[in-house]
PDB file of C-alpha atoms in Angstrom:
ATOM      1  CA  ASP V   1     168.570 106.465 -46.286  1.00 58.00           C
ATOM      2  CA  LEU V   2     165.317 108.417 -46.350  1.00 58.00           C
ATOM      3  CA  HIS V   3     163.251 105.837 -44.464  1.00 63.00           C
ATOM      4  CA  SER V   4     165.652 105.601 -41.510  1.00 71.00           C
ATOM      5  CA  ASP V   5     165.950 109.409 -41.357  1.00 74.00           C
ATOM      6  CA  ARG V   6     162.158 109.722 -41.211  1.00 73.00           C
ATOM      7  CA  ARG V   7     161.951 107.003 -38.525  1.00 72.00           C
ATOM      8  CA  GLU V   8     164.637 108.763 -36.469  1.00 76.00           C
ATOM      9  CA  LYS V   9     162.714 112.055 -36.626  1.00 78.00           C
ATOM     10  CA  LEU V  10     159.510 110.277 -35.629  1.00 76.00           C
ATOM     11  CA  ASN V  11     161.276 108.657 -32.659  1.00 82.00           C
ATOM     12  CA  PHE V  12     162.569 112.070 -31.583  1.00 87.00           C
ATOM     13  CA  TYR V  13     159.065 113.542 -31.891  1.00 88.00           C
ATOM     14  CA  GLU V  14     157.525 110.692 -29.880  1.00 90.00           C
ATOM     15  CA  GLN V  15     160.166 111.051 -27.156  1.00 93.00           C
ATOM     16  CA  ALA V  16     159.634 114.826 -26.962  1.00 94.00           C
ATOM     17  CA  LEU V  17     155.852 114.450 -26.822  1.00 94.00           C
ATOM     18  CA  PHE V  18     156.184 111.797 -24.110  1.00 95.00           C
ATOM     19  CA  GLU V  19     158.382 114.114 -22.036  1.00 96.00           C
ATOM     20  CA  LYS V  20     155.834 116.894 -22.488  1.00 97.00           C
ATOM     21  CA  GLY V  21     153.119 114.583 -21.147  1.00 97.00           C
ATOM     22  CA  VAL V  22     155.256 113.639 -18.155  1.00 97.00           C
ATOM     23  CA  ALA V  23     155.914 117.319 -17.423  1.00 98.00           C
ATOM     24  CA  TYR V  24     152.163 118.016 -17.416  1.00 98.00           C
ATOM     25  CA  PHE V  25     151.638 114.993 -15.172  1.00 97.00           C
ATOM     26  CA  GLN V  26     154.274 116.189 -12.700  1.00 97.00           C
ATOM     27  CA  LEU V  27     152.676 119.647 -12.643  1.00 98.00           C
ATOM     28  CA  ASN V  28     149.304 118.034 -11.827  1.00 97.00           C
ATOM     29  CA  GLN V  29     147.927 119.275 -15.137  1.00 98.00           C
ATOM     30  CA  PHE V  30     146.244 115.941 -15.654  1.00 97.00           C
ATOM     31  CA  GLU V  31     143.888 116.941 -18.461  1.00 97.00           C
ATOM     32  CA  GLN V  32     146.794 118.260 -20.557  1.00 98.00           C
ATOM     33  CA  ALA V  33     148.842 115.154 -19.735  1.00 98.00           C
ATOM     34  CA  LYS V  34     145.951 112.915 -20.790  1.00 97.00           C
ATOM     35  CA  LYS V  35     145.537 114.741 -24.114  1.00 97.00           C
ATOM     36  CA  THR V  36     149.267 114.477 -24.795  1.00 97.00           C
ATOM     37  CA  PHE V  37     149.405 110.735 -24.072  1.00 96.00           C
ATOM     38  CA  GLN V  38     146.234 110.133 -26.096  1.00 96.00           C
ATOM     39  CA  THR V  39     147.821 111.939 -29.042  1.00 94.00           C
ATOM     40  CA  LEU V  40     150.886 109.720 -28.834  1.00 92.00           C
ATOM     41  CA  LEU V  41     148.822 106.571 -28.615  1.00 93.00           C
ATOM     42  CA  GLN V  42     147.013 107.287 -31.870  1.00 92.00           C
ATOM     43  CA  ALA V  43     149.947 105.570 -33.562  1.00 82.00           C
ATOM     44  CA  PRO V  44     148.779 102.378 -35.276  1.00 78.00           C
ATOM     45  CA  GLU V  45     151.490 100.318 -33.571  1.00 78.00           C
ATOM     46  CA  TRP V  46     153.101 100.867 -30.212  1.00 78.00           C
ATOM     47  CA  LYS V  47     156.639  99.775 -30.997  1.00 81.00           C
ATOM     48  CA  ASN V  48     158.846 101.873 -28.741  1.00 84.00           C
ATOM     49  CA  LYS V  49     159.419 102.789 -25.135  1.00 88.00           C
ATOM     50  CA  PRO V  50     157.826 106.284 -25.217  1.00 90.00           C
ATOM     51  CA  LEU V  51     154.587 104.755 -26.483  1.00 92.00           C
ATOM     52  CA  HIS V  52     154.676 101.943 -23.931  1.00 93.00           C
ATOM     53  CA  LEU V  53     155.306 104.380 -21.091  1.00 95.00           C
ATOM     54  CA  SER V  54     152.637 106.753 -22.412  1.00 96.00           C
ATOM     55  CA  ALA V  55     150.158 103.893 -22.193  1.00 96.00           C
ATOM     56  CA  LEU V  56     151.085 103.306 -18.550  1.00 96.00           C
ATOM     57  CA  PHE V  57     150.754 106.991 -17.678  1.00 97.00           C
ATOM     58  CA  LEU V  58     147.390 107.119 -19.433  1.00 97.00           C
ATOM     59  CA  VAL V  59     146.252 104.093 -17.428  1.00 97.00           C
ATOM     60  CA  ARG V  60     147.240 105.919 -14.230  1.00 97.00           C
ATOM     61  CA  LEU V  61     145.198 108.932 -15.302  1.00 97.00           C
ATOM     62  CA  TYR V  62     142.179 106.782 -16.179  1.00 97.00           C
ATOM     63  CA  LEU V  63     142.388 105.030 -12.805  1.00 97.00           C
ATOM     64  CA  LYS V  64     142.558 108.410 -11.092  1.00 96.00           C
ATOM     65  CA  GLU V  65     139.304 109.300 -12.904  1.00 96.00           C
ATOM     66  CA  HIS V  66     137.765 105.907 -12.022  1.00 98.00           C
ATOM     67  CA  ALA V  67     137.543 105.161 -15.761  1.00 97.00           C
ATOM     68  CA  TYR V  68     138.352 101.514 -15.173  1.00 98.00           C
ATOM     69  CA  SER V  69     137.130 100.183 -18.514  1.00 97.00           C
ATOM     70  CA  LEU V  70     139.341 102.658 -20.394  1.00 97.00           C
ATOM     71  CA  ALA V  71     142.310 101.663 -18.243  1.00 97.00           C
ATOM     72  CA  GLU V  72     141.648  97.985 -18.949  1.00 97.00           C
ATOM     73  CA  GLU V  73     141.352  98.676 -22.670  1.00 96.00           C
ATOM     74  CA  ILE V  74     144.745 100.414 -22.756  1.00 96.00           C
ATOM     75  CA  LEU V  75     146.371  97.681 -20.662  1.00 96.00           C
ATOM     76  CA  GLY V  76     144.950  95.017 -22.961  1.00 95.00           C
ATOM     77  CA  ARG V  77     146.291  96.740 -26.039  1.00 92.00           C
ATOM     78  CA  LEU V  78     149.676  97.251 -24.406  1.00 93.00           C
ATOM     79  CA  SER V  79     149.834  93.620 -23.307  1.00 93.00           C
ATOM     80  CA  ALA V  80     149.000  92.409 -26.826  1.00 90.00           C
ATOM     81  CA  CYS V  81     151.575  94.759 -28.291  1.00 87.00           C
ATOM     82  CA  LEU V  82     154.324  93.626 -25.931  1.00 88.00           C
ATOM     83  CA  SER V  83     153.447  89.947 -26.456  1.00 87.00           C
ATOM     84  CA  SER V  84     153.759  90.318 -30.216  1.00 82.00           C
ATOM     85  CA  GLN V  85     157.217  91.858 -29.853  1.00 73.00           C
ATOM     86  CA  ASP V  86     158.691  88.863 -28.023  1.00 60.00           C
TER      87      ASP V  86
END
């Protein structure tokens, strides 16, 4: 079915983009990692593990920059998202 095929491709894309962000993070290329995770988190709903983990990595980057309000904003959105999935 066309819808499930599209969803599968989107999941693959999100997973690949997440892994790219992690690779930047591990290479201490924090600005590139941040941009990658921010791109992923533009999705209207955070429904899968790559998006959840991207949020946590982005929080780590914001904390590293002392951008505490941005970190709290992401954590709040993630918490609301996870609560609604229970």
